[in-house]
Amino acid sequence: MAHAHALTHDDVMRPPAGREPGSGVYNEKLGMWVFLGSEVMFFTSLIGAYIILRFGHPEKWAPPGEVLNVPVTAVNTFLLICSSVTMVKAFASAQDGNQRALRSWLLATVLIGASFVGVQVYEYAELVHKGFVPSEGLYGSTFFTMTGFHGFHVTVGVLCMMFVTWRAFQGKYTATDHRGVEVIGLYWHFVDLVWIILFTIVYLI
Amino acid sequence: MSWLLPPHASSYAADIDWLYYLILIITGIAFLVVQIGLVWFIIKYRARPNGKALYTHGFAKAEWIWTSVTAVVVVVIGLLSAGVWDRIKGRDSIPPGAIPIGIHGKQFEWHISYPGADGQLGTGDDLSIRNQLHLPLNKPVVATLTSEDAIHSFFIPAFRIKQDAVPGMTIRVWFQPTDTGTFELACAELCGLGHYRMRAVVTVHAEAEYQRWLDERGRAAAASPTALLQR
Amino acid sequence: MEQVKHSHPNYIGIWVALAVLTAVELGVAFLPWSKTTLILLLIGLALWKALLVALYFMHLRFEPNRLRILAIAPLPLAVILVTAVITEYFW
Amino acid sequence: MRVAFGIVLALTAFGCGGDNGGASDQPAAGQEGGGAIAPAGGGTITGTVSFTGTPPANPTIDMSEEPACAQKHAGGARDPQVVVNDGKLANVFVFVKSGLPAGQTYPVPSSAAMLDQDGCLYEPRNFGVMVGQQLEIKNSDPVLHNIKAVPTKNRGFNISQPTEGMTTRRTFNTEEIGVPLECNVHGWMKASVTVLNHPFFASTGNDGTFTIRGLPAGTYEIEARHEKLGTRTQSVTVPQDGTATADITFGAAAS
Amino acid sequence: MASTAAVVHEPALEHAHADDRPFIRKYIFSTDHKIIGIQFLLMSLFFLLIGGMLAMVIRWQLGFPGRAMPGGGVLPETMAPGGIVLPEFYNSLVTMHGTFMVFFAIMPLLVGVFGNYLIPLKIGAPDMAFPRINMASFWIAVPAGLIMLAGFFVEGGHAAAGWTGYAPLSANPELTGVSLGQQLWCVSLIILGLSSIMGSFNYITTIINMRAPGMIWFRLPLSIWALFITAILVLLAMPILSGALIMLLFDQTLGTHFFLPAQGGQPLLWQHLFWFFGHPEVYILILPAMGMVSDIIANGSRKPIFGYTSMVLAIIAIGALGWGVWGHHMFMSGMNPTLGTGFMISTLLISVPSAIKTFNWMGTMWGGNIRFHVPMLHAVAFVSMFVIGGLSGVFMATTPVDIYIHDTYFIVAHLHYVLFGGSLFAIFAAVTFWYPKMFGRLMNPLWGKVHFWLTFIFFNAVFFPMHGLGAQGHMRRIYDPTEYEFLAPLQGVNRMITISAFLLFTAQIIFLVNFIAGWFKGAKAGPNPWQDNGLEWATPSPPPHGNFPVTPHVYRGPYEFSSPLAVDDDYLPQSRKLETDREPAVLPAGD
């Protein structure tokens, strides 16, 4: 827009030119890292409540594997790790400017991410069928709230990833400007990181 | 309405009042210094036709002075209060031999149960009365606070005692009445539409009279159980 | 200043490490050790995996220090909240 | 200047957009049929509920902290859970449980059922209303009462009446047996209201008698409920335009 | 120092390029931080008015318990039959007064309005880092406000568990008879939390990455430092509230058991989560006010701020320590008393930075050449009132005294002295100070002074006696104080407070009229009516879209008043280049 000319266009992947040195990274990446700070605090409140409640009444939690289906979620965790790898491969190919590899890696990430959500929905259906529901007690309340909101974040991530993939197919991401891929990658890895912690403290402890 | 605290009638109320007045004096001095200083600066340094402000970015020495003075005052207040807090609510602050009285808060009334002859709460011979707390003079009392529905707060202004009764928790808090007479007990935590009506009367008797009252009420209750016990 | 094909961190290596660590976690979780050692070990493994993802996948290793500080700024707050509320039980 | 004006325009347009769903307690207009209840038939069931054995002593109520109510009970308040006058049991709610012609709908009476709070006690303690009928709750004490209904099928309410003479109207819209009403300011105040979609119910007075009118001929199963002594069922055959009597007895032990 | 400093370089003030965006894009769905700031201003003034009206009904019931409120007949039968306020409606009033004032009036007024309007202008940026997210942040806050308003009209009445929403009263609909109202309260605050988080990461990115050349960290005006630290507090505190509200919402709807003790839930967990958000929240409500007051007092005294670095460190200290004091709200709540001692110490320590700031404001006025324009009046009143609020806070920080005064009117007096006496006076100052920059016209100074003096007097008449009420043990949030014999003698004071409160409310109409009339009849204001040094005063009023045709360069701090370098006038704007000034070291490929 009209005012953009004050922001020089030479390299958008570096901090804004003609400005005091700030964080050393371009605006969108800094914005995403700051946003992830707030996400950390959001999961702090949910996981913190879980840790506090479980510390208070450990007897209300079943030993690992008794109620929750660990094998299926272990595969699911591996799926999410793979989607992190495909995401980072997509970013690497975006850096190299290899459009075809970028598109295929992005597609792979979208598919694996969506299948993670699918497996989680299946796991929920299985649990609810078995009578393990949020109103069952502390165990059900904390489990469904934490994994539910993590699933919600993964779903939002998959939707954004689809949008980025659609733009990739339009060739919007070149070697000099692939901010979208890097920023959605940061969000995706964060969601994967949260799941890695969640998987351990919910399923394995 | 006097600015001083109302007359107190329990053992540690004097410590609380003393701390209150200490802080009132300290903050009073600080209040005067700041307000008078402000008024003085406003008058002295108001804009004059060709007045010139002093170009200075501040003096580190002055900053260090008021920072350290404030810090010292604040730490002193903290140390003084920590002692009193520990005596009132510390882990082993409840004096031995304190009379256990069950204070059960429920939406909009207090059920106060007195230990029967065995002196223990929760045994069969307890006497439960609605909104009436009768206490012997100069005897430590430990109130065992429980709540049935929302959070209530056991607050007797004259004894300077306040403690929330949290559902799912049993909280023990002690006090020792030092004056006979009747005082009022109120709920100090919003607990629903009748929160303002959770009023109970606290009556402090001399020792013998308290015992006589307890026996008389015990006999009356034994004769015909009150509605409360038949939940 | 065209970015020539620059070196990428060994992503596949990290992937394998994560997979192995997950497998180890699964193994450890069902061992009959004492509860506390199990919890500490599992949380340690989880934090190790999380660190790997953060350093290599989120490139924190290659970012300026200012961004790293900014990234880990909220963590002490989480620790303050949980430890303070847990002391609620030691009364 | 157009800057600010444009924005105010937008905001006021949004500002008063808040939806205002009417509060559901306005009187349910348009539901009641003809004036008085059009009797579906001429049959009547009358009867007396009697009590054998010595009635349990009603517990005393400690109203010392509620002087306004205490003075209304001369000899010390008692909780009238089991009220027996020379063998006759009061506060028994009798209603037609089954046997009514299926699919028959009955007009909702326009007059409200009355519930009074006098001397920190509910009056009546065990009564019925029709679905959609107005229940008028009156506070005859100069103290705060709150009326808390905790039904399972209906939507509950928890309303207060701080001043004397205050009346509030509420309706129930699904059938439910024995909706408990309580006052939280006075823990001993208990009442029970049964919501039915037919008008064939009555509560026994102090003389233990009840009358259910307007029944078409047929055999019905009536149920008598007492807050303490449980329930009794009995089947009754009502002749065309005749009167059937049904005497129910409650023993000391709840059956 | 060369005394003859000729003016060399002044950013051109030519009229901005024509702006061709349609009315809708330019004023309603605008991505210009200035328009969004003004939109937040109008929305939060609307909710300030609503909060004020709720307060009037509360004061009527406390002043004249049980008597029909004049004009109360308009209220429906579930709220005030015959104009007599019902206890459950009184609890909703208390809850909604707190909620509207904290979340929909003071917070948007400080963070939404001045964060949006001032940050890009004062650091020399064309707009926020993410203009579209900035617009979305406002347009998510509007439905949050509407949902909160809608709560009044739902069956069962509005939320009635206090603005703090303590569980289990808030989590179990049976205890209050309010189910949908409490759920709307939760949903509305979650949506507002989302809007605040979007706003805060926008502010943080803009301040870190888009400062004009020469605007190094220690040349930032204190208002921007305060807004920066506040944005970090918002960023990290609001998600905690969102998480806690989600759990509360699930407790009410899905039957989960986080805060219901029957199944092992913890009522204290809600208080810990709420106040872990709550105390940073109250610093969110005061820090921007402190920052803007520092700017205005320096301007009014025509003197550099006293101890700029220690002021910045005090803001950072308040922001950091703010996370470690939340337990002082819970001394009596059944919390572990050893925690109580710990929180007492951290709370007492946090009063030190506030003391530093107060003495620095006084140091600024010392030796000044004070001009008493309306913003300066409000700013000085802020300092005076905030000190009373701060000092009454010391009473509560000490645990034994808090045993007596917790949940009494002493607390109500404290919070109103810091929120009304503090933040609202600072808001009056800031609105009057930046009004010419926003609308190009000045608010009428005479009416401004009338409004100031009336508000100042009636504010003290309303809230100072509350300290006394609290000292006598008058509990807060009670519907009818005449129930208690020990409160009967205080009823006269309650009546006096009610009458003063009504006068205080009517005095605010002067501000409202002055504010609106100023758009049309206010005196034309040039680019720098207050002769201030900030970058925003180097742009025309109101600044064009894109703010600075040429990105300004900054050569000095923001408070160079009465500088020996500036010979003819007593201020030296940051962007004015003197011969002795060196060009800032700008990144390569600068313009």
GROMACS .gro file of C-alpha atoms in nm, chain E residues 186-429:
model
  244
  968CYS     CA    1  -1.653  -1.702   3.049
  969VAL     CA    2  -1.692  -1.704   2.670
  970SER     CA    3  -1.677  -1.325   2.649
  971LEU     CA    4  -1.354  -1.305   2.850
  972ILE     CA    5  -1.194  -1.587   2.649
  973ILE     CA    6  -1.268  -1.396   2.327
  974LEU     CA    7  -1.137  -1.074   2.482
  975GLY     CA    8  -0.824  -1.267   2.585
  976LEU     CA    9  -0.770  -1.371   2.224
  977SER     CA   10  -0.811  -1.009   2.114
  978SER     CA   11  -0.562  -0.889   2.379
  979ILE     CA   12  -0.303  -1.154   2.286
  980MET     CA   13  -0.325  -1.052   1.917
  981GLY     CA   14  -0.277  -0.690   2.023
  982SER     CA   15   0.016  -0.762   2.250
  983PHE     CA   16   0.236  -0.964   2.013
  984ASN     CA   17   0.170  -0.692   1.757
  985TYR     CA   18   0.292  -0.421   1.998
  986ILE     CA   19   0.599  -0.622   2.105
  987THR     CA   20   0.709  -0.692   1.746
  988THR     CA   21   0.656  -0.328   1.649
  989ILE     CA   22   0.853  -0.187   1.942
  990ILE     CA   23   1.141  -0.436   1.907
  991ASN     CA   24   1.180  -0.430   1.530
  992MET     CA   25   1.044  -0.105   1.393
  993ARG     CA   26   1.202   0.175   1.596
  994ALA     CA   27   1.321   0.464   1.377
  995PRO     CA   28   1.694   0.513   1.330
  996GLY     CA   29   1.840   0.673   1.643
  997MET     CA   30   1.549   0.558   1.866
  998ILE     CA   31   1.768   0.336   2.080
  999TRP     CA   32   1.612   0.160   2.380
 1000PHE     CA   33   1.714   0.433   2.626
 1001ARG     CA   34   1.567   0.710   2.411
 1002LEU     CA   35   1.222   0.550   2.416
 1003PRO     CA   36   0.963   0.768   2.592
 1004LEU     CA   37   0.853   0.616   2.924
 1005SER     CA   38   0.498   0.574   2.790
 1006ILE     CA   39   0.638   0.337   2.527
 1007TRP     CA   40   0.853   0.152   2.783
 1008ALA     CA   41   0.540   0.110   2.998
 1009LEU     CA   42   0.331  -0.007   2.702
 1010PHE     CA   43   0.609  -0.250   2.603
 1011ILE     CA   44   0.632  -0.414   2.947
 1012THR     CA   45   0.249  -0.408   2.968
 1013ALA     CA   46   0.226  -0.585   2.630
 1014ILE     CA   47   0.456  -0.858   2.765
 1015LEU     CA   48   0.237  -0.889   3.077
 1016VAL     CA   49  -0.075  -0.912   2.859
 1017LEU     CA   50   0.093  -1.163   2.629
 1018LEU     CA   51   0.185  -1.397   2.915
 1019ALA     CA   52  -0.105  -1.338   3.158
 1020MET     CA   53  -0.414  -1.349   2.934
 1021PRO     CA   54  -0.357  -1.709   2.818
 1022ILE     CA   55  -0.350  -1.823   3.181
 1023LEU     CA   56  -0.692  -1.662   3.228
 1024SER     CA   57  -0.816  -1.821   2.904
 1025GLY     CA   58  -0.705  -2.165   3.022
 1026ALA     CA   59  -0.867  -2.117   3.364
 1027LEU     CA   60  -1.189  -1.986   3.205
 1028ILE     CA   61  -1.199  -2.285   2.969
 1029MET     CA   62  -1.174  -2.517   3.266
 1030LEU     CA   63  -1.448  -2.320   3.447
 1031LEU     CA   64  -1.667  -2.329   3.135
 1032PHE     CA   65  -1.616  -2.707   3.108
 1033ASP     CA   66  -1.703  -2.745   3.476
 1034GLN     CA   67  -2.033  -2.574   3.409
 1035THR     CA   68  -2.118  -2.737   3.077
 1036LEU     CA   69  -1.937  -3.069   3.032
 1037GLY     CA   70  -1.955  -3.171   3.397
 1038THR     CA   71  -1.579  -3.182   3.444
 1039HIS     CA   72  -1.447  -3.149   3.800
 1040PHE     CA   73  -1.158  -2.906   3.795
 1041PHE     CA   74  -1.291  -2.677   4.068
 1042LEU     CA   75  -1.581  -2.877   4.216
 1043PRO     CA   76  -1.459  -3.040   4.537
 1044ALA     CA   77  -1.705  -3.328   4.524
 1045GLN     CA   78  -1.487  -3.530   4.285
 1046GLY     CA   79  -1.146  -3.414   4.403
 1047GLY     CA   80  -1.148  -3.079   4.225
 1048GLN     CA   81  -0.967  -2.788   4.391
 1049PRO     CA   82  -1.151  -2.456   4.452
 1050LEU     CA   83  -0.812  -2.305   4.548
 1051LEU     CA   84  -0.674  -2.400   4.205
 1052TRP     CA   85  -0.908  -2.148   4.044
 1053GLN     CA   86  -0.794  -1.876   4.283
 1054HIS     CA   87  -0.428  -1.954   4.213
 1055LEU     CA   88  -0.479  -1.952   3.835
 1056PHE     CA   89  -0.703  -1.644   3.844
 1057TRP     CA   90  -0.465  -1.440   4.060
 1058PHE     CA   91  -0.156  -1.565   3.876
 1059PHE     CA   92  -0.324  -1.380   3.586
 1060GLY     CA   93  -0.490  -1.127   3.822
 1061HIS     CA   94  -0.188  -0.952   3.959
 1062PRO     CA   95  -0.007  -0.899   3.632
 1063GLU     CA   96  -0.351  -0.777   3.516
 1064VAL     CA   97  -0.364  -0.503   3.777
 1065TYR     CA   98  -0.012  -0.399   3.672
 1066ILE     CA   99  -0.139  -0.399   3.312
 1067LEU     CA  100  -0.401  -0.153   3.440
 1068ILE     CA  101  -0.147   0.081   3.604
 1069LEU     CA  102   0.181   0.064   3.407
 1070PRO     CA  103   0.061   0.244   3.091
 1071ALA     CA  104  -0.094   0.508   3.318
 1072MET     CA  105   0.244   0.551   3.492
 1073GLY     CA  106   0.423   0.580   3.158
 1074MET     CA  107   0.187   0.840   3.012
 1075VAL     CA  108   0.185   1.039   3.336
 1076SER     CA  109   0.566   1.050   3.322
 1077ASP     CA  110   0.546   1.198   2.971
 1078ILE     CA  111   0.282   1.453   3.075
 1079ILE     CA  112   0.451   1.559   3.401
 1080ALA     CA  113   0.781   1.615   3.217
 1081ASN     CA  114   0.593   1.821   2.957
 1082GLY     CA  115   0.400   2.016   3.222
 1083SER     CA  116   0.709   2.087   3.431
 1084ARG     CA  117   0.912   2.178   3.117
 1085LYS     CA  118   1.190   1.973   3.272
 1086PRO     CA  119   1.351   1.638   3.186
 1087ILE     CA  120   1.209   1.343   3.379
 1088PHE     CA  121   1.395   1.287   3.706
 1089GLY     CA  122   1.604   0.969   3.681
 1090TYR     CA  123   1.498   0.827   3.342
 1091THR     CA  124   1.704   0.507   3.381
 1092SER     CA  125   1.572   0.431   3.728
 1093MET     CA  126   1.219   0.493   3.596
 1094VAL     CA  127   1.278   0.237   3.321
 1095LEU     CA  128   1.429  -0.011   3.567
 1096ALA     CA  129   1.131   0.047   3.801
 1097ILE     CA  130   0.888  -0.038   3.520
 1098ILE     CA  131   1.083  -0.355   3.438
 1099ALA     CA  132   1.103  -0.447   3.809
 1100ILE     CA  133   0.727  -0.401   3.851
 1101GLY     CA  134   0.669  -0.615   3.540
 1102ALA     CA  135   0.899  -0.892   3.662
 1103LEU     CA  136   0.804  -0.893   4.034
 1104GLY     CA  137   0.439  -0.873   3.932
 1105TRP     CA  138   0.455  -1.245   3.863
 1106GLY     CA  139   0.558  -1.339   4.214
 1107VAL     CA  140   0.304  -1.163   4.434
 1108TRP     CA  141  -0.038  -1.308   4.344
 1109GLY     CA  142  -0.073  -1.491   4.673
 1110HIS     CA  143  -0.147  -1.171   4.866
 1111HIS     CA  144  -0.503  -1.197   4.737
 1112MET     CA  145  -0.531  -1.533   4.906
 1113PHE     CA  146  -0.381  -1.494   5.255
 1114MET     CA  147  -0.715  -1.594   5.412
 1115SER     CA  148  -0.832  -1.833   5.143
 1116GLY     CA  149  -0.703  -2.149   5.304
 1117MET     CA  150  -0.371  -2.118   5.122
 1118ASN     CA  151  -0.068  -2.263   5.293
 1119PRO     CA  152   0.038  -1.995   5.552
 1120THR     CA  153   0.409  -2.045   5.476
 1121LEU     CA  154   0.325  -1.937   5.121
 1122GLY     CA  155   0.152  -1.641   5.287
 1123THR     CA  156   0.479  -1.528   5.443
 1124GLY     CA  157   0.660  -1.567   5.111
 1125PHE     CA  158   0.400  -1.364   4.924
 1126MET     CA  159   0.401  -1.098   5.195
 1127ILE     CA  160   0.775  -1.043   5.141
 1128SER     CA  161   0.749  -1.029   4.761
 1129THR     CA  162   0.449  -0.793   4.787
 1130LEU     CA  163   0.632  -0.559   5.024
 1131LEU     CA  164   0.932  -0.558   4.789
 1132ILE     CA  165   0.721  -0.460   4.491
 1133SER     CA  166   0.619  -0.142   4.670
 1134VAL     CA  167   0.979  -0.020   4.633
 1135PRO     CA  168   0.971   0.042   4.254
 1136SER     CA  169   0.636   0.220   4.295
 1137ALA     CA  170   0.793   0.442   4.562
 1138ILE     CA  171   1.087   0.513   4.328
 1139LYS     CA  172   0.848   0.625   4.055
 1140THR     CA  173   0.652   0.847   4.290
 1141PHE     CA  174   0.964   1.024   4.417
 1142ASN     CA  175   1.091   1.059   4.060
 1143TRP     CA  176   0.766   1.226   3.953
 1144MET     CA  177   0.805   1.467   4.243
 1145GLY     CA  178   1.170   1.514   4.148
 1146THR     CA  179   1.056   1.606   3.798
 1147MET     CA  180   0.826   1.876   3.929
 1148TRP     CA  181   1.097   2.006   4.164
 1149GLY     CA  182   1.272   2.295   3.997
 1150GLY     CA  183   1.029   2.290   3.705
 1151ASN     CA  184   0.847   2.575   3.536
 1152ILE     CA  185   0.509   2.409   3.576
 1153ARG     CA  186   0.228   2.486   3.331
 1154PHE     CA  187  -0.108   2.377   3.468
 1155HIS     CA  188  -0.278   2.268   3.149
 1156VAL     CA  189  -0.563   2.018   3.205
 1157PRO     CA  190  -0.351   1.706   3.138
 1158MET     CA  191  -0.099   1.829   3.395
 1159LEU     CA  192  -0.376   1.875   3.653
 1160HIS     CA  193  -0.490   1.516   3.600
 1161ALA     CA  194  -0.131   1.389   3.602
 1162VAL     CA  195  -0.049   1.556   3.934
 1163ALA     CA  196  -0.377   1.426   4.075
 1164PHE     CA  197  -0.272   1.081   3.951
 1165VAL     CA  198   0.050   1.101   4.153
 1166SER     CA  199  -0.130   1.226   4.462
 1167MET     CA  200  -0.409   0.966   4.445
 1168PHE     CA  201  -0.186   0.679   4.337
 1169VAL     CA  202   0.030   0.740   4.645
 1170ILE     CA  203  -0.274   0.698   4.871
 1171GLY     CA  204  -0.362   0.377   4.686
 1172GLY     CA  205  -0.004   0.252   4.711
 1173LEU     CA  206   0.022   0.330   5.082
 1174SER     CA  207  -0.310   0.160   5.163
 1175GLY     CA  208  -0.167  -0.140   4.978
 1176VAL     CA  209   0.101  -0.175   5.247
 1177PHE     CA  210  -0.174  -0.250   5.503
 1178MET     CA  211  -0.289  -0.547   5.297
 1179ALA     CA  212   0.058  -0.671   5.216
 1180THR     CA  213   0.122  -0.744   5.584
 1181THR     CA  214  -0.058  -1.071   5.653
 1182PRO     CA  215  -0.181  -1.010   6.011
 1183VAL     CA  216  -0.343  -0.678   5.923
 1184ASP     CA  217  -0.488  -0.840   5.612
 1185ILE     CA  218  -0.662  -1.095   5.839
 1186TYR     CA  219  -0.881  -0.809   5.956
 1187ILE     CA  220  -0.920  -0.592   5.646
 1188HIS     CA  221  -0.936  -0.860   5.375
 1189ASP     CA  222  -1.269  -0.850   5.185
 1190THR     CA  223  -1.372  -0.530   5.362
 1191TYR     CA  224  -1.424  -0.180   5.222
 1192PHE     CA  225  -1.058  -0.103   5.298
 1193ILE     CA  226  -0.977  -0.321   4.995
 1194VAL     CA  227  -1.249  -0.149   4.790
 1195ALA     CA  228  -1.097   0.190   4.883
 1196HIS     CA  229  -0.747   0.068   4.786
 1197LEU     CA  230  -0.848  -0.070   4.448
 1198HIS     CA  231  -1.052   0.238   4.360
 1199TYR     CA  232  -0.767   0.471   4.459
 1200VAL     CA  233  -0.528   0.292   4.225
 1201LEU     CA  234  -0.781   0.220   3.947
 1202PHE     CA  235  -0.999   0.536   3.953
 1203GLY     CA  236  -0.756   0.773   4.126
 1204GLY     CA  237  -0.471   0.616   3.933
 1205SER     CA  238  -0.559   0.480   3.591
 1206LEU     CA  239  -0.873   0.684   3.523
 1207PHE     CA  240  -0.711   1.017   3.613
 1208ALA     CA  241  -0.419   0.919   3.389
 1209ILE     CA  242  -0.668   0.833   3.114
 1210PHE     CA  243  -0.838   1.172   3.150
 1211ALA     CA  244  -0.491   1.330   3.127
   0.00000   0.00000   0.00000
